Each structure stands twice: as structure tokens, then as C-alpha cells.
PDB file of C-alpha atoms and ligand atoms in Angstrom:
ATOM      1  CA  MET A   1      26.713 -29.579 -17.103  1.00  0.00           C
ATOM      2  CA  ASN A   2      28.380 -30.226 -13.891  1.00  0.00           C
ATOM      3  CA  LYS A   3      26.599 -31.566 -11.093  1.00  0.00           C
ATOM      4  CA  THR A   4      25.732 -28.152  -9.491  1.00  0.00           C
ATOM      5  CA  ASN A   5      23.903 -26.952 -12.509  1.00  0.00           C
ATOM      6  CA  LYS A   6      21.455 -29.838 -12.344  1.00  0.00           C
ATOM      7  CA  ILE A   7      20.297 -28.714  -9.157  1.00  0.00           C
ATOM      8  CA  LYS A   8      17.174 -26.876  -9.484  1.00  0.00           C
ATOM      9  CA  ILE A   9      16.077 -24.232  -6.736  1.00  0.00           C
ATOM     10  CA  LYS A  10      12.419 -22.887  -7.280  1.00  0.00           C
ATOM     11  CA  LEU A  11      12.777 -19.228  -6.546  1.00  0.00           C
ATOM     12  CA  ASN A  12       9.382 -17.614  -5.333  1.00  0.00           C
ATOM     13  CA  GLU A  13       8.200 -15.412  -8.332  1.00  0.00           C
ATOM     14  CA  TYR A  14       7.457 -12.285  -6.561  1.00  0.00           C
ATOM     15  CA  ILE A  15      10.760 -12.439  -4.758  1.00  0.00           C
ATOM     16  CA  VAL A  16      12.501 -12.780  -8.155  1.00  0.00           C
ATOM     17  CA  ASN A  17      10.589  -9.674  -9.429  1.00  0.00           C
ATOM     18  CA  LEU A  18      11.412  -7.391  -6.529  1.00  0.00           C
ATOM     19  CA  PRO A  19      13.832  -4.579  -7.432  1.00  0.00           C
ATOM     20  CA  LYS A  20      17.724  -5.982  -7.475  1.00  0.00           C
ATOM     21  CA  ASP A  21      18.678  -3.779  -4.686  1.00  0.00           C
ATOM     22  CA  PHE A  22      15.663  -4.483  -2.253  1.00  0.00           C
ATOM     23  CA  ASN A  23      15.926  -4.356   1.108  1.00  0.00           C
ATOM     24  CA  GLN A  24      13.810  -7.677   2.244  1.00  0.00           C
ATOM     25  CA  PRO A  25      12.575  -7.374   5.612  1.00  0.00           C
ATOM     26  CA  THR A  26      13.711 -10.192   8.121  1.00  0.00           C
ATOM     27  CA  ASP A  27      11.591  -9.262  10.987  1.00  0.00           C
ATOM     28  CA  ALA A  28       7.725 -10.207  11.505  1.00  0.00           C
ATOM     29  CA  VAL A  29       6.494  -6.571  11.265  1.00  0.00           C
ATOM     30  CA  GLY A  30       8.284  -6.019   7.927  1.00  0.00           C
ATOM     31  CA  GLN A  31       7.266  -9.405   6.056  1.00  0.00           C
ATOM     32  CA  ARG A  32       3.813  -8.867   7.068  1.00  0.00           C
ATOM     33  CA  LEU A  33       3.923  -5.399   5.638  1.00  0.00           C
ATOM     34  CA  LEU A  34       5.623  -6.843   2.609  1.00  0.00           C
ATOM     35  CA  LYS A  35       2.627  -9.420   2.284  1.00  0.00           C
ATOM     36  CA  GLU A  36       0.006  -6.986   2.558  1.00  0.00           C
ATOM     37  CA  TYR A  37       1.267  -3.995   0.790  1.00  0.00           C
ATOM     38  CA  GLY A  38       4.087  -5.319  -1.149  1.00  0.00           C
ATOM     39  CA  ALA A  39       2.229  -5.440  -4.933  1.00  0.00           C
ATOM     40  CA  LEU A  40       3.754  -2.339  -5.629  1.00  0.00           C
ATOM     41  CA  PHE A  41       7.227  -3.176  -5.280  1.00  0.00           C
ATOM     42  CA  VAL A  42       7.362  -5.549  -8.374  1.00  0.00           C
ATOM     43  CA  ALA A  43       5.638  -2.426 -10.103  1.00  0.00           C
ATOM     44  CA  ARG A  44       6.893  -1.820 -14.010  1.00  0.00           C
ATOM     45  CA  GLY A  45       7.985   1.457 -15.831  1.00  0.00           C
ATOM     46  CA  VAL A  46       8.507   3.150 -12.435  1.00  0.00           C
ATOM     47  CA  ILE A  47      10.612   3.396  -9.311  1.00  0.00           C
ATOM     48  CA  PRO A  48       9.040   1.413  -6.493  1.00  0.00           C
ATOM     49  CA  PRO A  49      10.716   1.906  -3.052  1.00  0.00           C
ATOM     50  CA  LYS A  50      13.541  -0.610  -2.144  1.00  0.00           C
ATOM     51  CA  THR A  51      12.315  -0.767   1.255  1.00  0.00           C
ATOM     52  CA  VAL A  52       8.995  -1.647   3.077  1.00  0.00           C
ATOM     53  CA  ILE A  53       9.289   0.763   5.935  1.00  0.00           C
ATOM     54  CA  PHE A  54      10.709   4.291   5.419  1.00  0.00           C
ATOM     55  CA  LYS A  55      12.120   5.274   8.666  1.00  0.00           C
ATOM     56  CA  SER A  56      12.204   9.008   8.608  1.00  0.00           C
ATOM     57  CA  GLU A  57      11.115  12.064   6.725  1.00  0.00           C
ATOM     58  CA  ARG A  58      14.794  12.488   5.288  1.00  0.00           C
ATOM     59  CA  GLU A  59      14.459   8.762   3.854  1.00  0.00           C
ATOM     60  CA  VAL A  60      11.315   9.683   2.417  1.00  0.00           C
ATOM     61  CA  SER A  61      12.468  12.975   0.583  1.00  0.00           C
ATOM     62  CA  ALA A  62      15.441  11.316  -0.683  1.00  0.00           C
ATOM     63  CA  TYR A  63      13.482   8.977  -2.391  1.00  0.00           C
ATOM     64  CA  GLN A  64      10.864  11.105  -3.921  1.00  0.00           C
ATOM     65  CA  ALA A  65      13.573  13.532  -5.113  1.00  0.00           C
ATOM     66  CA  SER A  66      14.915  10.729  -7.144  1.00  0.00           C
ATOM     67  CA  LEU A  67      11.807  10.251  -9.068  1.00  0.00           C
ATOM     68  CA  SER A  68      10.519  11.291 -12.189  1.00  0.00           C
ATOM     69  CA  LYS A  69       7.229  12.986 -11.328  1.00  0.00           C
ATOM     70  CA  SER A  70       4.350  14.742 -12.617  1.00  0.00           C
ATOM     71  CA  LYS A  71       1.834  17.034 -11.072  1.00  0.00           C
ATOM     72  CA  LYS A  72      -1.479  18.030 -12.400  1.00  0.00           C
ATOM     73  CA  ASN A  73      -4.675  19.825 -10.997  1.00  0.00           C
ATOM     74  CA  ILE A  74      -7.412  17.051 -11.524  1.00  0.00           C
ATOM     75  CA  GLY A  75     -11.216  17.462 -10.176  1.00  0.00           C
ATOM     76  CA  GLY A  76      -9.906  20.431  -7.869  1.00  0.00           C
ATOM     77  CA  PHE A  77      -7.112  18.671  -6.406  1.00  0.00           C
ATOM     78  CA  ALA A  78      -3.309  18.807  -6.658  1.00  0.00           C
ATOM     79  CA  VAL A  79      -2.274  15.459  -7.529  1.00  0.00           C
ATOM     80  CA  GLU A  80       1.191  14.250  -7.722  1.00  0.00           C
ATOM     81  CA  LEU A  81       2.386  10.814  -9.199  1.00  0.00           C
ATOM     82  CA  GLN A  82       5.430   9.184 -10.691  1.00  0.00           C
ATOM     83  CA  THR A  83       5.498  10.322 -14.422  1.00  0.00           C
ATOM     84  CA  ALA A  84       4.181   6.817 -15.772  1.00  0.00           C
ATOM     85  CA  ALA A  85       1.350   6.474 -13.267  1.00  0.00           C
ATOM     86  CA  MET A  86       0.065  10.181 -14.184  1.00  0.00           C
ATOM     87  CA  LYS A  87       0.068   9.474 -17.898  1.00  0.00           C
ATOM     88  CA  ASN A  88      -1.998   6.254 -17.477  1.00  0.00           C
ATOM     89  CA  PHE A  89      -4.354   7.943 -15.027  1.00  0.00           C
ATOM     90  CA  GLU A  90      -5.012  10.813 -17.410  1.00  0.00           C
ATOM     91  CA  ASP A  91      -5.873   8.014 -20.338  1.00  0.00           C
ATOM     92  CA  ALA A  92      -7.953   6.176 -17.961  1.00  0.00           C
ATOM     93  CA  ILE A  93      -9.820   9.570 -17.060  1.00  0.00           C
ATOM     94  CA  SER A  94     -10.009  10.136 -21.046  1.00  0.00           C
ATOM     95  CA  GLU A  95     -11.307   6.814 -21.612  1.00  0.00           C
ATOM     96  CA  ALA A  96     -13.715   6.839 -18.919  1.00  0.00           C
ATOM     97  CA  GLU A  97     -15.185  10.194 -20.100  1.00  0.00           C
ATOM     98  CA  GLN A  98     -15.571   8.422 -23.395  1.00  0.00           C
ATOM     99  CA  ASN A  99     -18.116   6.014 -21.961  1.00  0.00           C
ATOM    100  CA  SER A 100     -19.761   8.735 -19.612  1.00  0.00           C
ATOM    101  CA  LEU A 101     -17.830   7.896 -16.604  1.00  0.00           C
ATOM    102  CA  THR A 102     -15.802  10.104 -14.321  1.00  0.00           C
ATOM    103  CA  ILE A 103     -12.915   9.216 -12.153  1.00  0.00           C
ATOM    104  CA  THR A 104     -11.617  11.791  -9.529  1.00  0.00           C
ATOM    105  CA  PRO A 105      -9.396  11.755  -6.638  1.00  0.00           C
ATOM    106  CA  ARG A 106     -10.849  11.542  -3.410  1.00  0.00           C
ATOM    107  CA  GLY A 107      -9.133  14.836  -1.566  1.00  0.00           C
ATOM    108  CA  ALA A 108      -6.110  16.622  -1.364  1.00  0.00           C
ATOM    109  CA  ASP A 109      -4.181  13.711  -0.194  1.00  0.00           C
ATOM    110  CA  ALA A 110      -5.403  11.553  -2.453  1.00  0.00           C
ATOM    111  CA  ALA A 111      -2.121  10.943  -4.198  1.00  0.00           C
ATOM    112  CA  LYS A 112       1.418  11.707  -2.945  1.00  0.00           C
ATOM    113  CA  ARG A 113       1.990  11.862   1.090  1.00  0.00           C
ATOM    114  CA  ASN A 114       5.056  12.721   2.785  1.00  0.00           C
ATOM    115  CA  TYR A 115       6.361  10.935   6.154  1.00  0.00           C
ATOM    116  CA  ALA A 116       4.581  13.043   8.638  1.00  0.00           C
ATOM    117  CA  ASP A 117       0.992  12.647   7.223  1.00  0.00           C
ATOM    118  CA  THR A 118       1.458   8.965   7.513  1.00  0.00           C
ATOM    119  CA  VAL A 119       2.608   9.513  11.252  1.00  0.00           C
ATOM    120  CA  THR A 120      -0.838  11.700  11.445  1.00  0.00           C
ATOM    121  CA  LEU A 121      -3.248   9.327  10.016  1.00  0.00           C
ATOM    122  CA  TRP A 122      -1.485   6.526  12.181  1.00  0.00           C
ATOM    123  CA  ALA A 123      -2.174   8.359  15.171  1.00  0.00           C
ATOM    124  CA  SER A 124      -5.747   9.454  14.087  1.00  0.00           C
ATOM    125  CA  ARG A 125      -6.481   5.460  14.631  1.00  0.00           C
ATOM    126  CA  VAL A 126      -4.208   4.772  17.544  1.00  0.00           C
ATOM    127  CA  ASN A 127      -5.036   7.276  19.635  1.00  0.00           C
ATOM    128  CA  PRO A 128      -8.882   6.758  19.811  1.00  0.00           C
ATOM    129  CA  GLY A 129      -8.246   2.865  19.444  1.00  0.00           C
ATOM    130  CA  ILE A 130      -5.960   2.608  22.536  1.00  0.00           C
ATOM    131  CA  SER A 131      -8.490   4.762  24.530  1.00  0.00           C
ATOM    132  CA  HIS A 132     -11.241   2.511  23.454  1.00  0.00           C
ATOM    133  CA  TRP A 133      -9.603  -0.566  24.884  1.00  0.00           C
ATOM    134  CA  VAL A 134      -8.364   1.448  28.082  1.00  0.00           C
ATOM    135  CA  GLU A 135     -12.205   2.293  28.619  1.00  0.00           C
ATOM    136  CA  LYS A 136     -13.333  -1.497  28.102  1.00  0.00           C
ATOM    137  CA  GLY A 137     -10.663  -2.468  30.369  1.00  0.00           C
ATOM    138  CA  ALA A 138      -9.122  -4.731  28.030  1.00  0.00           C
ATOM    139  CA  LEU A 139      -5.848  -2.515  28.283  1.00  0.00           C
ATOM    140  CA  ASN A 140      -4.333  -0.932  31.334  1.00  0.00           C
ATOM    141  CA  LYS A 141      -2.930   2.493  31.635  1.00  0.00           C
ATOM    142  CA  ALA A 142       0.645   1.995  32.394  1.00  0.00           C
ATOM    143  CA  ASP A 143       0.725   0.009  29.010  1.00  0.00           C
ATOM    144  CA  ALA A 144      -1.296   2.214  26.865  1.00  0.00           C
ATOM    145  CA  SER A 145       0.762   5.480  28.047  1.00  0.00           C
ATOM    146  CA  ARG A 146       3.872   3.141  27.706  1.00  0.00           C
ATOM    147  CA  ILE A 147       2.937   2.489  23.868  1.00  0.00           C
ATOM    148  CA  LEU A 148       1.439   6.136  23.214  1.00  0.00           C
ATOM    149  CA  SER A 149       5.162   7.280  24.542  1.00  0.00           C
ATOM    150  CA  LEU A 150       7.234   4.854  21.812  1.00  0.00           C
ATOM    151  CA  SER A 151       7.914   6.429  18.214  1.00  0.00           C
ATOM    152  CA  PRO A 152       5.515   5.803  15.718  1.00  0.00           C
ATOM    153  CA  PHE A 153       7.815   3.483  14.349  1.00  0.00           C
ATOM    154  CA  LYS A 154       8.117   1.299  17.438  1.00  0.00           C
ATOM    155  CA  GLN A 155       4.404   1.394  17.915  1.00  0.00           C
ATOM    156  CA  VAL A 156       3.757  -0.678  15.007  1.00  0.00           C
ATOM    157  CA  SER A 157       4.705  -4.187  16.566  1.00  0.00           C
ATOM    158  CA  GLU A 158       2.991  -2.902  19.836  1.00  0.00           C
ATOM    159  CA  ILE A 159      -0.402  -2.591  17.980  1.00  0.00           C
ATOM    160  CA  PHE A 160       0.030  -5.694  15.989  1.00  0.00           C
ATOM    161  CA  LYS A 161       0.512  -7.323  19.416  1.00  0.00           C
ATOM    162  CA  LEU A 162      -2.700  -5.943  20.995  1.00  0.00           C
ATOM    163  CA  GLU A 163      -4.342  -6.735  17.732  1.00  0.00           C
ATOM    164  CA  SER A 164      -3.337 -10.305  18.088  1.00  0.00           C
ATOM    165  CA  GLN A 165      -5.382 -10.255  21.618  1.00  0.00           C
ATOM    166  CA  GLY A 166      -8.410  -8.832  19.665  1.00  0.00           C
ATOM    167  CA  MET A 167      -8.009  -5.286  20.571  1.00  0.00           C
ATOM    168  CA  PHE A 168      -8.227  -4.000  16.762  1.00  0.00           C
ATOM    169  CA  CYS A 169      -7.376  -0.369  15.958  1.00  0.00           C
ATOM    170  CA  SER A 170      -9.142   0.410  12.615  1.00  0.00           C
ATOM    171  CA  LYS A 171     -11.739   3.095  12.490  1.00  0.00           C
ATOM    172  CA  ASP A 172     -14.532   0.610  13.423  1.00  0.00           C
ATOM    173  CA  LEU A 173     -12.252  -1.091  15.724  1.00  0.00           C
ATOM    174  CA  SER A 174     -13.165  -4.570  13.874  1.00  0.00           C
ATOM    175  CA  LYS A 175      -9.955  -5.052  12.037  1.00  0.00           C
ATOM    176  CA  SER A 176      -6.459  -4.767  11.675  1.00  0.00           C
ATOM    177  CA  ILE A 177      -5.427  -1.001  11.727  1.00  0.00           C
ATOM    178  CA  ILE A 178      -3.479  -2.129   8.641  1.00  0.00           C
ATOM    179  CA  TYR A 179      -6.552  -2.318   6.575  1.00  0.00           C
ATOM    180  CA  SER A 180      -7.464   1.162   7.491  1.00  0.00           C
ATOM    181  CA  VAL A 181      -4.351   2.980   7.563  1.00  0.00           C
ATOM    182  CA  ALA A 182      -0.908   2.343   6.985  1.00  0.00           C
ATOM    183  CA  PRO A 183       1.870   2.469   9.772  1.00  0.00           C
ATOM    184  CA  PRO A 184       4.329   5.297   9.675  1.00  0.00           C
ATOM    185  CA  GLY A 185       6.719   5.424   6.781  1.00  0.00           C
ATOM    186  CA  THR A 186       5.118   2.400   4.640  1.00  0.00           C
ATOM    187  CA  SER A 187       2.002   3.976   3.034  1.00  0.00           C
ATOM    188  CA  GLN A 188       2.170   2.996  -0.648  1.00  0.00           C
ATOM    189  CA  HIS A 189       0.927   6.963  -1.213  1.00  0.00           C
ATOM    190  CA  LEU A 190       4.616   7.704  -0.184  1.00  0.00           C
ATOM    191  CA  SER A 191       5.865   6.307  -3.585  1.00  0.00           C
ATOM    192  CA  MET A 192       3.418   8.350  -5.886  1.00  0.00           C
ATOM    193  CA  LEU A 193       2.103   5.140  -7.259  1.00  0.00           C
ATOM    194  CA  ALA A 194      -1.045   5.091  -5.247  1.00  0.00           C
ATOM    195  CA  LEU A 195      -4.116   7.140  -5.752  1.00  0.00           C
ATOM    196  CA  ASP A 196      -7.655   6.812  -3.919  1.00  0.00           C
ATOM    197  CA  VAL A 197     -10.758   7.558  -6.143  1.00  0.00           C
ATOM    198  CA  ASN A 198     -14.276   8.706  -5.274  1.00  0.00           C
ATOM    199  CA  GLU A 199     -16.021   6.362  -7.980  1.00  0.00           C
ATOM    200  CA  HIS A 200     -14.259   3.001  -6.746  1.00  0.00           C
ATOM    201  CA  GLY A 201     -17.517   1.584  -5.932  1.00  0.00           C
ATOM    202  CA  ASP A 202     -18.056   1.382  -9.932  1.00  0.00           C
ATOM    203  CA  SER A 203     -16.685  -1.768 -11.323  1.00  0.00           C
ATOM    204  CA  MET A 204     -16.821   0.114 -14.679  1.00  0.00           C
ATOM    205  CA  VAL A 205     -14.271   2.618 -13.257  1.00  0.00           C
ATOM    206  CA  ARG A 206     -12.209  -0.385 -12.011  1.00  0.00           C
ATOM    207  CA  ASP A 207     -12.175  -2.090 -15.179  1.00  0.00           C
ATOM    208  CA  VAL A 208     -11.020   1.113 -17.095  1.00  0.00           C
ATOM    209  CA  LEU A 209      -8.141   1.818 -14.197  1.00  0.00           C
ATOM    210  CA  ALA A 210      -7.129  -1.939 -14.732  1.00  0.00           C
ATOM    211  CA  GLU A 211      -6.584  -1.339 -18.449  1.00  0.00           C
ATOM    212  CA  HIS A 212      -4.117   1.399 -17.689  1.00  0.00           C
ATOM    213  CA  GLY A 213      -2.128  -0.568 -15.103  1.00  0.00           C
ATOM    214  CA  TRP A 214      -4.257   0.780 -11.844  1.00  0.00           C
ATOM    215  CA  PHE A 215      -5.387  -2.300  -9.485  1.00  0.00           C
ATOM    216  CA  GLN A 216      -6.503  -2.639  -6.168  1.00  0.00           C
ATOM    217  CA  THR A 217      -3.690  -4.186  -3.870  1.00  0.00           C
ATOM    218  CA  VAL A 218      -4.586  -3.528  -0.214  1.00  0.00           C
ATOM    219  CA  VAL A 219      -7.347  -5.963   0.837  1.00  0.00           C
ATOM    220  CA  SER A 220     -10.408  -3.933   2.036  1.00  0.00           C
ATOM    221  CA  ASP A 221      -8.757  -0.470   1.179  1.00  0.00           C
ATOM    222  CA  LEU A 222     -11.699   0.138  -1.083  1.00  0.00           C
ATOM    223  CA  PRO A 223     -10.953   3.664  -2.316  1.00  0.00           C
ATOM    224  CA  HIS A 224      -7.188   2.735  -3.058  1.00  0.00           C
ATOM    225  CA  PHE A 225      -5.454   1.882  -6.178  1.00  0.00           C
ATOM    226  CA  THR A 226      -1.907   1.196  -6.898  1.00  0.00           C
ATOM    227  CA  PHE A 227       0.233   2.027 -10.461  1.00  0.00           C
ATOM    228  CA  LEU A 228       1.545  -1.497 -11.106  1.00  0.00           C
ATOM    229  CA  GLY A 229       2.277  -0.650 -14.925  1.00  0.00           C
ATOM    230  CA  VAL A 230       1.125  -3.761 -16.650  1.00  0.00           C
ATOM    231  CA  LEU A 231      -1.918  -5.373 -17.776  1.00  0.00           C
ATOM    232  CA  GLU A 232      -3.994  -7.836 -15.466  1.00  0.00           C
ATOM    233  CA  ASN A 233      -2.445 -10.928 -17.590  1.00  0.00           C
ATOM    234  CA  GLN A 234       1.051  -9.818 -16.372  1.00  0.00           C
ATOM    235  CA  LEU A 235       0.347  -9.566 -12.891  1.00  0.00           C
ATOM    236  CA  SER A 236       0.754 -13.134 -12.145  1.00  0.00           C
ATOM    237  CA  LYS A 237       4.012 -13.202 -14.045  1.00  0.00           C
ATOM    238  CA  LEU A 238       4.951 -10.675 -11.539  1.00  0.00           C
ATOM    239  CA  GLY A 239       4.403 -13.128  -8.852  1.00  0.00           C
ATOM    240  CA  LEU A 240       0.976 -11.675  -7.728  1.00  0.00           C
ATOM    241  CA  LYS A 241      -1.897 -13.597  -6.885  1.00  0.00           C
ATOM    242  CA  LYS A 242      -5.694 -12.539  -7.097  1.00  0.00           C
ATOM    243  CA  ILE A 243      -7.491 -12.287  -3.931  1.00  0.00           C
ATOM    244  CA  SER A 244     -11.302 -11.960  -3.689  1.00  0.00           C
ATOM    245  CA  ASP A 245     -12.690 -10.080  -1.110  1.00  0.00           C
ATOM    246  CA  GLY A 246     -16.317  -8.517  -0.599  1.00  0.00           C
ATOM    247  CA  GLY A 247     -17.047  -8.728  -4.450  1.00  0.00           C
ATOM    248  CA  ARG A 248     -13.720  -7.043  -5.422  1.00  0.00           C
ATOM    249  CA  PHE A 249     -10.275  -8.488  -6.666  1.00  0.00           C
ATOM    250  CA  PHE A 250      -7.137  -7.568  -5.100  1.00  0.00           C
ATOM    251  CA  TRP A 251      -3.538  -8.367  -6.337  1.00  0.00           C
ATOM    252  CA  LEU A 252      -1.038  -9.068  -3.329  1.00  0.00           C
ATOM    253  CA  PRO A 253       2.381 -10.971  -3.433  1.00  0.00           C
ATOM    254  CA  ASN A 254       2.196 -14.794  -4.050  1.00  0.00           C
ATOM    255  CA  LEU A 255       4.229 -15.496  -0.723  1.00  0.00           C
TER     256      LEU A 255
HETATM  257 ZN1  LIG B 301      -4.875   4.945  -0.154  1.00  0.00          ZN
END
């Protein structure tokens, strides 16, 4: 063994488990989103995105077209997921039924979304948030219209800047917008590996979902589950850490 081989570099377990050609963000916004939403990038048995932020509908469509996916009518809604995620969701529903539990999607946009959906959802928080802070006198009108005139993608860092000054844009204006809606092009729903569930408040339902690879990975986004494709005892090996928040557990990148 030569000298070079003896030098041990401790690599971060999460980073090691990212897809080989993953586009690691170097900017502050991208790094924050990787920390907050990044659990799905180490999902197994499926194809997670290779980027934290999709910048256009074209990029999202190309990625979604490359996936093996499955569409089913569940609870009155068309649910579209990557094939392995769907199979495990259906298995979870069957197991829940045997225990007299139900698991149902929250609505028509509970699973797959496109880029335009994420832009609309973002605006549904940003626009009222900005109006509120202008009314309160915390933000001047010129800055408000400058931010609103930016592309949705460019708005993200500006909104984070406002939030660092206490001007939060979540629905109840008490916390960061990212715990309420994802910035444009960053939603886990674009990957068809996320699902919003009605019965999220039932710990037995959460346990059944976990037994089929579905976990909570976005702190304080309560109905939201992410398909990670492994059992809970494998998650720390993927470089994820368990966070306790509001009586629930969330799995986040251990960065
Ligand atoms: Zn969701």
C-alpha cells in the first residue's frame, strides 16, 4: 500500500448515496433545498431527479417521460406515481384495509404535479404574503413590485431574503414558505415519488406506509409522504437522519 492509499477521507454518507451524476448545488438556495427536501434523492428502486431545481416545464417533462410510471384511480382521484412507488402504495392500502384503516389521496394533485402547478402554488403563497408585508409597512411597494416582476425561479432567493428579516410567506405567515409550498421546480411531487394523504394524522397509517417504503421527509408538511424504497432500518445507511417535530418523525439528509 502506498502513502496515498493510507489517507482516509471521511465522506458524507448522504452525498455518497446520491445518484452518480447528481448535480450538487453550490449556491445557498440550492444547498438549503437539498437539506430540506433532499431525502428523495437517495430513494432506492426508483429514479429520483438529478437536480434540486428543475428550471422549466421542458426539463420536468423530459425527466417525467424517462420514468417507469403507473396511473390508478384511487379514492376517486387519478394517482400517478413511479411504478415501484405505486406498487408499494397499493400494498400499504391492502394492509391498512386488513386492519380496518383507510389510506386515501388528498385530491387531484396529491401525487404527480408538473412545473406549472408548482409555479401556481408558489404564487398562491408569495402574492398574499408580499401584500401582507406591504400593508404592515415592513416592505416598500417598489421592492414588492420588483420581486413580483421576477421569474418564479429568481423570486426564490428574494423570498428567502425577506424571510430572513421575519417576513414569512407560509399560509399563516409564521414560518418559511418552504414548509408550506415548494419553490417552483423543486416539489417532490414532480418526481412522482410524493403523495399527500388524508389520514396522515393516524400513527397506525404512518406505520403502515413506512412498512412499504413511504416516509415523511419534509418537516411540518404533515400530509406529505415520500417514497424512499427501503425499510426504516436502512434509512440511516442512506445518510438520512431522523428528526422529531410536533410528535412526528421526519427523515432528512444528514448534512
Ligand atoms: Zn405534498
